[in-house]
CSV table of C-alpha atoms in Angstrom, one decimal:
chain,number,residue,atom,x,y,z
A,252,UNK,CA,-12.6,20.5,11.3
A,253,UNK,CA,-12.7,16.8,12.2
A,254,UNK,CA,-11.6,14.3,9.5
A,255,UNK,CA,-11.8,10.5,9.9
A,256,UNK,CA,-9.4,8.5,7.7
A,257,UNK,CA,-10.5,4.9,7.4
A,258,UNK,CA,-9.2,3.0,4.4
A,259,UNK,CA,-8.8,-0.7,3.8
A,260,UNK,CA,-5.5,-2.0,2.4
A,261,UNK,CA,-4.5,-1.3,-1.2
A,262,UNK,CA,-3.8,-5.0,-1.8
A,263,UNK,CA,-0.4,-5.6,-3.2
A,264,UNK,CA,1.0,-2.2,-2.4
A,265,UNK,CA,-0.1,-0.6,0.9
A,266,UNK,CA,-1.5,-1.9,4.2
A,267,UNK,CA,-4.5,-0.1,5.6
A,268,UNK,CA,-2.2,1.7,8.0
A,269,UNK,CA,0.2,2.8,5.3
A,270,UNK,CA,-2.7,4.0,3.2
A,271,UNK,CA,-4.1,5.9,6.1
A,272,UNK,CA,-0.8,7.6,6.8
A,273,UNK,CA,-0.4,8.6,3.1
A,274,UNK,CA,-3.8,10.1,3.0
A,275,UNK,CA,-3.2,11.9,6.2
A,276,UNK,CA,0.1,13.4,4.9
A,277,UNK,CA,-1.6,14.7,1.8
A,278,UNK,CA,-4.5,16.2,3.7
A,279,UNK,CA,-2.4,17.8,6.3
A,280,UNK,CA,-0.4,19.7,3.7
A,281,UNK,CA,-3.7,21.4,2.6
A,282,UNK,CA,-5.5,21.5,6.0
A,283,UNK,CA,-2.8,21.5,8.7
A,284,UNK,CA,-5.1,22.6,11.5
A,285,UNK,CA,-7.8,19.9,11.2
A,286,UNK,CA,-8.4,17.2,13.9
A,287,UNK,CA,-7.4,13.9,12.3
A,288,UNK,CA,-8.4,10.4,13.5
A,289,UNK,CA,-6.8,7.5,11.6
A,290,UNK,CA,-8.8,4.2,11.7
A,291,UNK,CA,-7.3,1.6,9.4
A,292,UNK,CA,-9.9,-1.0,8.6
A,293,UNK,CA,-10.2,-4.5,7.1
A,294,UNK,CA,-13.1,-6.9,6.4
A,295,UNK,CA,-11.9,-10.0,8.2
A,296,UNK,CA,-9.3,-11.0,5.7
A,297,UNK,CA,-5.7,-10.1,5.4
A,298,UNK,CA,-4.7,-7.1,7.4
A,299,UNK,CA,-7.4,-7.5,10.1
A,300,UNK,CA,-5.0,-7.9,12.9
A,301,UNK,CA,-2.8,-4.9,11.9
A,302,UNK,CA,-5.8,-2.7,11.3
A,303,UNK,CA,-7.5,-3.4,14.6
A,304,UNK,CA,-4.2,-3.2,16.6
A,305,UNK,CA,-3.4,0.1,15.0
A,306,UNK,CA,-6.9,1.5,15.4
A,307,UNK,CA,-7.0,0.7,19.1
A,308,UNK,CA,-3.4,1.1,20.1
A,309,UNK,CA,-3.2,-2.6,20.9
A,310,UNK,CA,-0.3,-5.0,20.7
A,311,UNK,CA,0.8,-8.0,18.7
A,312,UNK,CA,1.9,-11.3,20.2
A,313,UNK,CA,3.9,-13.8,18.2
A,314,UNK,CA,4.0,-17.5,19.1
A,315,UNK,CA,5.1,-20.8,17.5
A,316,UNK,CA,2.4,-22.6,15.5
A,317,UNK,CA,2.0,-25.2,12.8
A,318,UNK,CA,1.2,-24.2,9.2
A,319,UNK,CA,-1.2,-26.3,7.1
A,320,UNK,CA,1.6,-28.7,6.2
A,321,UNK,CA,2.6,-29.4,9.8
A,322,UNK,CA,5.7,-27.2,9.8
A,323,UNK,CA,6.5,-25.1,12.8
A,324,UNK,CA,6.3,-21.3,12.0
A,325,UNK,CA,6.0,-18.0,13.8
A,326,UNK,CA,2.5,-16.6,13.7
A,327,UNK,CA,0.9,-13.5,15.3
A,328,UNK,CA,-2.4,-12.4,16.7
A,329,UNK,CA,-3.5,-9.1,18.3
A,330,UNK,CA,-4.8,-7.9,21.6
A,331,UNK,CA,-6.9,-4.8,21.3
A,332,UNK,CA,-5.9,-1.7,23.3
A,333,UNK,CA,-7.8,-1.1,26.6
A,334,UNK,CA,-9.7,-4.3,25.9
A,335,UNK,CA,-10.0,-8.0,26.8
A,336,UNK,CA,-10.4,-8.9,23.1
A,337,UNK,CA,-8.1,-10.8,20.9
A,338,UNK,CA,-8.1,-10.8,17.1
A,339,UNK,CA,-6.8,-13.7,15.0
A,340,UNK,CA,-6.5,-14.1,11.2
A,341,UNK,CA,-7.0,-17.7,10.0
A,342,UNK,CA,-4.4,-17.0,7.3
A,343,UNK,CA,-1.8,-16.3,10.0
A,344,UNK,CA,-1.1,-19.9,10.6
A,345,UNK,CA,-3.5,-21.7,8.1
A,346,UNK,CA,-3.2,-19.5,5.1
A,347,UNK,CA,-3.0,-20.3,1.5
A,348,UNK,CA,0.4,-18.6,1.3
A,349,UNK,CA,1.9,-21.7,3.0
A,350,UNK,CA,0.8,-24.1,0.3
A,351,UNK,CA,3.5,-25.3,-2.1
A,352,UNK,CA,4.1,-28.2,-4.6
A,353,UNK,CA,4.5,-30.6,-1.6
A,354,UNK,CA,1.2,-29.7,0.0
A,355,UNK,CA,-1.5,-32.3,0.0
A,356,UNK,CA,-5.0,-30.8,-0.1
A,357,UNK,CA,-6.4,-33.9,1.6
A,358,UNK,CA,-4.2,-33.6,4.6
A,359,UNK,CA,-3.5,-29.8,5.1
A,360,UNK,CA,-5.2,-28.7,8.3
A,361,UNK,CA,-6.0,-25.8,10.6
A,362,UNK,CA,-4.2,-27.0,13.7
A,363,UNK,CA,-2.1,-23.8,13.9
A,364,UNK,CA,-5.3,-21.7,14.1
A,365,UNK,CA,-6.3,-23.7,17.1
A,366,UNK,CA,-2.8,-23.0,18.6
A,367,UNK,CA,-3.4,-19.3,18.2
A,368,UNK,CA,-6.8,-19.5,19.8
A,369,UNK,CA,-5.2,-21.3,22.8
A,370,UNK,CA,-2.5,-18.7,23.0
A,371,UNK,CA,-5.2,-16.0,23.1
A,372,UNK,CA,-7.0,-17.8,25.8
A,373,UNK,CA,-3.8,-17.8,27.8
A,374,UNK,CA,-4.0,-14.0,27.7
A,375,UNK,CA,-7.2,-14.2,29.7
A,376,UNK,CA,-9.3,-12.6,27.0
A,377,UNK,CA,-13.1,-12.7,27.1
A,378,UNK,CA,-13.7,-12.2,23.5
A,379,UNK,CA,-11.9,-13.5,20.3
A,380,UNK,CA,-12.5,-12.1,16.8
A,381,UNK,CA,-11.5,-14.5,14.1
A,382,UNK,CA,-11.1,-13.4,10.5
A,383,UNK,CA,-12.0,-16.3,8.3
A,384,UNK,CA,-10.3,-15.0,5.1
A,385,UNK,CA,-7.3,-16.5,3.2
A,386,UNK,CA,-7.3,-20.1,4.4
A,387,UNK,CA,-5.4,-22.8,2.6
A,388,UNK,CA,-7.3,-25.7,4.1
A,389,UNK,CA,-10.4,-27.8,3.6
A,390,UNK,CA,-10.5,-29.9,6.8
A,391,UNK,CA,-13.8,-28.7,8.3
A,392,UNK,CA,-11.8,-27.0,11.1
A,393,UNK,CA,-11.0,-30.3,12.7
A,394,UNK,CA,-7.4,-29.4,13.1
A,395,UNK,CA,-8.3,-26.2,14.9
A,396,UNK,CA,-10.7,-27.8,17.4
A,397,UNK,CA,-8.3,-30.8,17.9
A,398,UNK,CA,-5.6,-28.3,19.0
A,399,UNK,CA,-8.1,-27.2,21.7
A,400,UNK,CA,-8.6,-30.7,23.1
A,401,UNK,CA,-11.2,-32.4,20.9
A,402,UNK,CA,-10.7,-35.9,19.5
A,403,UNK,CA,-12.0,-37.5,16.3
A,404,UNK,CA,-12.2,-41.3,16.1
A,405,UNK,CA,-12.7,-43.8,13.3
A,406,UNK,CA,-13.5,-47.5,13.7
A,407,UNK,CA,-12.1,-49.3,16.7
A,408,UNK,CA,-11.7,-45.9,18.4
A,409,UNK,CA,-8.6,-45.2,16.3
A,410,UNK,CA,-7.9,-41.4,16.3
A,411,UNK,CA,-8.1,-40.0,12.8
A,412,UNK,CA,-5.0,-38.4,11.1
A,413,UNK,CA,-5.0,-34.8,10.0
A,414,UNK,CA,-6.9,-33.4,7.1
A,415,UNK,CA,-10.3,-33.4,5.5
A,416,UNK,CA,-9.9,-36.7,3.7
A,417,UNK,CA,-10.0,-38.6,7.1
A,418,UNK,CA,-13.5,-37.3,7.8
A,419,UNK,CA,-14.9,-39.9,5.5
A,420,UNK,CA,-14.0,-42.4,8.2
A,421,UNK,CA,-15.2,-40.4,11.2
A,422,UNK,CA,-17.4,-42.5,13.6
A,423,UNK,CA,-17.3,-40.5,16.9
A,424,UNK,CA,-16.3,-37.1,18.3
A,425,UNK,CA,-14.8,-36.8,21.8
A,426,UNK,CA,-15.2,-33.5,23.5
A,427,UNK,CA,-14.5,-34.3,27.1
A,428,UNK,CA,-11.1,-32.8,27.0
A,429,UNK,CA,-12.1,-29.6,25.0
A,430,UNK,CA,-10.6,-26.5,26.6
A,431,UNK,CA,-13.3,-25.4,29.1
A,432,UNK,CA,-12.4,-21.7,28.5
A,433,UNK,CA,-14.1,-21.8,25.2
A,434,UNK,CA,-17.5,-22.1,26.8
A,435,UNK,CA,-16.8,-18.8,28.7
A,436,UNK,CA,-15.4,-16.9,25.7
A,437,UNK,CA,-17.4,-14.9,23.2
A,438,UNK,CA,-16.2,-15.8,19.7
A,439,UNK,CA,-17.1,-13.6,16.7
A,440,UNK,CA,-16.4,-14.9,13.2
A,441,UNK,CA,-15.7,-12.0,10.9
A,442,UNK,CA,-16.7,-13.2,7.4
A,443,UNK,CA,-18.9,-12.2,4.5
A,444,UNK,CA,-18.8,-15.7,3.0
A,445,UNK,CA,-22.3,-17.4,3.3
A,446,UNK,CA,-21.5,-20.7,1.7
A,447,UNK,CA,-22.8,-23.9,3.4
A,448,UNK,CA,-20.4,-26.7,4.4
A,449,UNK,CA,-21.3,-29.1,1.7
A,450,UNK,CA,-22.9,-29.4,-1.7
A,451,UNK,CA,-22.6,-27.4,-5.0
A,452,UNK,CA,-22.1,-24.1,-3.1
A,453,UNK,CA,-20.1,-25.8,-0.3
A,454,UNK,CA,-16.5,-25.3,0.9
A,455,UNK,CA,-14.9,-28.0,-1.4
A,456,UNK,CA,-16.8,-27.3,-4.6
A,457,UNK,CA,-16.5,-23.5,-4.5
A,458,UNK,CA,-13.1,-22.9,-2.8
A,459,UNK,CA,-11.3,-26.3,-3.0
A,460,UNK,CA,-9.8,-25.7,-6.5
A,461,UNK,CA,-8.0,-22.5,-5.1
A,462,UNK,CA,-6.3,-24.8,-2.6
A,463,UNK,CA,-5.2,-27.5,-4.9
A,464,UNK,CA,-8.2,-29.8,-4.7
A,465,UNK,CA,-8.6,-31.4,-8.2
A,466,UNK,CA,-11.9,-31.8,-10.0
A,467,UNK,CA,-11.7,-35.6,-9.5
A,468,UNK,CA,-11.3,-35.4,-5.8
A,469,UNK,CA,-14.0,-32.8,-5.1
A,470,UNK,CA,-16.9,-35.4,-4.8
A,471,UNK,CA,-14.9,-37.5,-2.3
A,472,UNK,CA,-13.8,-34.6,-0.1
A,473,UNK,CA,-17.4,-33.2,-0.2
A,474,UNK,CA,-18.7,-36.6,0.9
A,475,UNK,CA,-16.2,-36.6,3.8
A,476,UNK,CA,-17.5,-33.3,5.0
A,477,UNK,CA,-21.1,-34.6,4.7
A,478,UNK,CA,-20.2,-37.5,7.0
A,479,UNK,CA,-18.5,-35.0,9.3
A,480,UNK,CA,-21.7,-32.9,9.5
A,481,UNK,CA,-23.8,-36.1,10.1
A,482,UNK,CA,-21.6,-37.1,13.0
A,483,UNK,CA,-21.7,-33.6,14.4
A,484,UNK,CA,-25.5,-33.6,14.3
A,485,UNK,CA,-25.7,-36.9,16.0
A,486,UNK,CA,-23.1,-36.2,18.7
A,487,UNK,CA,-23.9,-32.6,19.4
A,488,UNK,CA,-27.4,-32.0,18.1
A,489,UNK,CA,-26.2,-29.2,16.0
A,490,UNK,CA,-27.0,-29.3,12.2
A,491,UNK,CA,-24.2,-27.4,10.6
A,492,UNK,CA,-24.3,-28.8,7.0
A,493,UNK,CA,-26.4,-26.1,5.5
A,494,UNK,CA,-25.8,-23.2,7.9
A,495,UNK,CA,-24.8,-20.0,6.1
A,496,UNK,CA,-21.1,-19.4,6.6
A,497,UNK,CA,-20.3,-23.0,7.7
A,498,UNK,CA,-18.3,-23.4,4.6
A,499,UNK,CA,-16.1,-20.4,5.3
A,500,UNK,CA,-12.3,-21.1,5.4
A,501,UNK,CA,-12.7,-24.6,4.2
A,502,UNK,CA,-15.3,-25.6,6.8
A,503,UNK,CA,-13.6,-23.8,9.7
A,504,UNK,CA,-16.8,-22.0,10.2
A,505,UNK,CA,-18.6,-25.3,10.7
A,506,UNK,CA,-16.2,-26.3,13.5
A,507,UNK,CA,-16.7,-23.0,15.3
A,508,UNK,CA,-20.4,-23.2,15.0
A,509,UNK,CA,-20.5,-26.8,16.1
A,510,UNK,CA,-18.1,-26.8,19.1
A,511,UNK,CA,-18.0,-23.3,20.4
A,512,UNK,CA,-20.6,-20.5,21.0
A,513,UNK,CA,-19.3,-18.6,18.0
A,514,UNK,CA,-21.5,-16.3,15.9
A,515,UNK,CA,-20.8,-15.2,12.3
A,516,UNK,CA,-21.1,-11.5,11.7
A,517,UNK,CA,-20.3,-9.2,8.8
A,518,UNK,CA,-16.6,-8.7,8.5
A,519,UNK,CA,-16.6,-5.0,8.1
A,520,UNK,CA,-19.2,-4.4,10.7
A,521,UNK,CA,-17.2,-6.5,13.2
A,522,UNK,CA,-14.1,-4.5,12.5
A,523,UNK,CA,-15.9,-1.1,12.7
A,524,UNK,CA,-17.5,-2.1,16.0
A,525,UNK,CA,-14.2,-3.2,17.5
A,526,UNK,CA,-12.6,0.0,16.3
A,527,UNK,CA,-15.3,2.0,18.1
A,528,UNK,CA,-16.0,3.7,14.7
A,529,UNK,CA,-19.5,4.8,15.5
A,530,UNK,CA,-18.4,6.8,18.5
A,531,UNK,CA,-15.4,8.2,16.7
A,532,UNK,CA,-17.3,9.4,13.6
A,533,UNK,CA,-19.7,11.5,15.7
A,534,UNK,CA,-19.4,15.2,14.8
A,535,UNK,CA,-16.9,14.4,12.0
A,536,UNK,CA,-17.0,16.7,9.0
A,537,UNK,CA,-15.3,14.5,6.5
A,538,UNK,CA,-14.6,10.8,6.2
A,539,UNK,CA,-12.0,9.5,3.8
A,540,UNK,CA,-12.1,5.8,2.9
A,541,UNK,CA,-10.9,3.6,0.1
A,542,UNK,CA,-9.0,0.5,-1.1
A,543,UNK,CA,-7.1,-0.7,-4.1
A,544,UNK,CA,-10.0,-0.5,-6.6
A,545,UNK,CA,-13.5,0.9,-6.4
A,546,UNK,CA,-16.2,-0.3,-8.8
A,547,UNK,CA,-20.0,-0.9,-8.7
A,548,UNK,CA,-19.5,-4.0,-6.6
A,549,UNK,CA,-18.0,-1.9,-3.7
A,550,UNK,CA,-21.6,-1.4,-2.5
A,551,UNK,CA,-22.1,-5.1,-2.0
A,552,UNK,CA,-20.3,-5.6,1.3
A,553,UNK,CA,-16.9,-4.2,0.6
A,554,UNK,CA,-15.1,-2.3,3.4
A,555,UNK,CA,-15.3,1.2,2.0
A,556,UNK,CA,-19.0,1.0,1.6
A,557,UNK,CA,-19.4,-0.3,5.1
A,558,UNK,CA,-17.5,2.7,6.4
A,559,UNK,CA,-19.6,5.1,4.3
A,560,UNK,CA,-22.9,3.6,5.3
A,561,UNK,CA,-22.2,3.7,9.0
A,562,UNK,CA,-20.8,7.2,8.8
A,563,UNK,CA,-23.9,8.4,7.1
A,564,UNK,CA,-26.1,6.6,9.6
A,565,UNK,CA,-24.4,8.3,12.5
A,566,UNK,CA,-23.8,11.7,10.9
A,567,UNK,CA,-26.1,12.2,7.9
A,568,UNK,CA,-24.4,15.5,7.0
A,569,UNK,CA,-20.9,14.1,6.9
A,570,UNK,CA,-19.0,14.2,3.6
A,571,UNK,CA,-17.7,10.8,2.6
A,572,UNK,CA,-14.9,10.6,0.0
A,573,UNK,CA,-13.5,7.3,-1.4
A,574,UNK,CA,-10.1,7.1,-3.0
A,575,UNK,CA,-8.6,4.1,-4.8
A,576,UNK,CA,-5.5,3.3,-6.9
A,577,UNK,CA,-7.9,2.7,-9.8
A,578,UNK,CA,-11.6,3.0,-10.6
A,579,UNK,CA,-13.2,-0.1,-12.1
A,580,UNK,CA,-16.4,-0.9,-13.9
A,581,UNK,CA,-19.3,1.5,-13.2
A,582,UNK,CA,-17.5,3.1,-10.2
A,583,UNK,CA,-19.8,6.1,-10.6
A,584,UNK,CA,-22.7,3.9,-9.6
A,585,UNK,CA,-21.5,4.5,-6.0
A,586,UNK,CA,-23.0,8.0,-6.2
A,587,UNK,CA,-26.4,6.6,-6.6
A,588,UNK,CA,-26.2,4.9,-3.2
A,589,UNK,CA,-26.3,8.2,-1.5
A,590,UNK,CA,-23.5,7.0,0.8
A,591,UNK,CA,-20.4,8.2,-1.0
A,592,UNK,CA,-20.1,11.9,-2.1
A,593,UNK,CA,-16.9,11.7,-4.1
A,594,UNK,CA,-14.8,9.1,-5.8
A,595,UNK,CA,-11.2,9.6,-6.8
A,596,UNK,CA,-8.4,7.6,-8.4
A,597,UNK,CA,-4.9,8.1,-7.0
A,598,UNK,CA,-2.7,7.1,-9.9
A,599,UNK,CA,-1.0,10.3,-11.2
A,600,UNK,CA,0.3,9.1,-14.5
A,601,UNK,CA,0.2,6.1,-16.9
A,602,UNK,CA,2.8,3.7,-15.6
A,603,UNK,CA,3.6,0.0,-15.5
A,604,UNK,CA,2.0,-2.0,-12.6
A,605,UNK,CA,5.4,-2.5,-10.9
A,606,UNK,CA,6.0,1.2,-10.9
A,607,UNK,CA,2.4,1.9,-9.7
A,608,UNK,CA,2.9,-0.4,-6.8
A,609,UNK,CA,6.2,1.2,-5.9
A,610,UNK,CA,4.7,4.7,-6.1
A,611,UNK,CA,1.3,3.9,-4.5
A,612,UNK,CA,2.0,5.9,-1.3
A,613,UNK,CA,3.3,9.0,-3.0
A,614,UNK,CA,0.4,8.9,-5.6
A,615,UNK,CA,-2.1,8.6,-2.8
A,616,UNK,CA,-0.5,11.5,-0.9
A,617,UNK,CA,-0.6,13.8,-4.0
A,618,UNK,CA,-4.3,12.9,-4.7
A,619,UNK,CA,-5.2,13.4,-1.0
A,620,UNK,CA,-3.5,16.8,-1.1
A,621,UNK,CA,-5.8,17.8,-4.0
A,622,UNK,CA,-8.8,16.5,-2.0
A,623,UNK,CA,-7.7,18.5,0.9
A,624,UNK,CA,-7.6,21.7,-1.1
A,625,UNK,CA,-11.0,21.0,-2.5
A,626,UNK,CA,-12.4,20.4,1.0
A,627,UNK,CA,-10.9,23.6,2.3
A,628,UNK,CA,-12.4,25.6,-0.6
A,629,UNK,CA,-15.9,24.5,0.2
A,630,UNK,CA,-15.7,24.5,4.0
């Protein structure tokens, strides 16, 4: 029997790899002689690097970089196994976790993400996957592209300072010193955010408040990004203001789309492709997936549904089982999709959240053991 184990992280308690290991332990106690293939997954957000590095037997590289406040930190990215592909999480150097009471939402920037991209290029990769989740910035990606050699000028050819606020003064973009390796590198943006750069659905209006942008400042910062888009259009011929996904990661999507050959693709589909999931799921008998909570919204682009959908497309007869720490609103709606054959909650008893987090792995193992016995009974 061939069993694929492909969970996302159980946020707050287990990484995707830890979840996969717990599921495997439980199943093996019931079906010890099965062929197990562990493929931890992610959707482009937190855990993307670990999931892909683990799934492909790759490696992690740690380098100095700047956080959104300009402080030097250590940040990591991955190189996929047997591949010339790097994977970078925006959150690794430009994440919301770095924001504090001293952070200024008008000046925080993505320079560190650009440093990670440069470090990846130094590894002679031909493709870079960038997960756009978890950013703490709204600078339109100017910091990122500046780290790679671009220049942004105001009046009198004075170079602008860091941050989105300065873009209201942007007059000219200089790209003559942009790293030439970018033009030869395939860049895939793993994101399911479709927001445009500006406007009522744009980067500032929708996501700014999460990053400390006050209600009073939103119109000003949005106008700064509008000016940024206008200058980009004039200087490059690319109209990024209303492109779907340009507003991802505080406008980082716009910078990639304007200054590189990047393409935005579904987060989960990108991760599954990089993990060679389609090939690995062929001839599988059972696929186990899951994440922290399953509910009716799981079918709208969440990682477990992406796993189930591709598995069924490749092997229509495969049994797909989803397991989560808890089942949310209308979780049984997932049966109606025809993609998921069984849904299970792993919490074994009523317990406080702190205890549930501590016991997440053991609960998942116990539940997976029960799933294993059920599989064995009907196979």
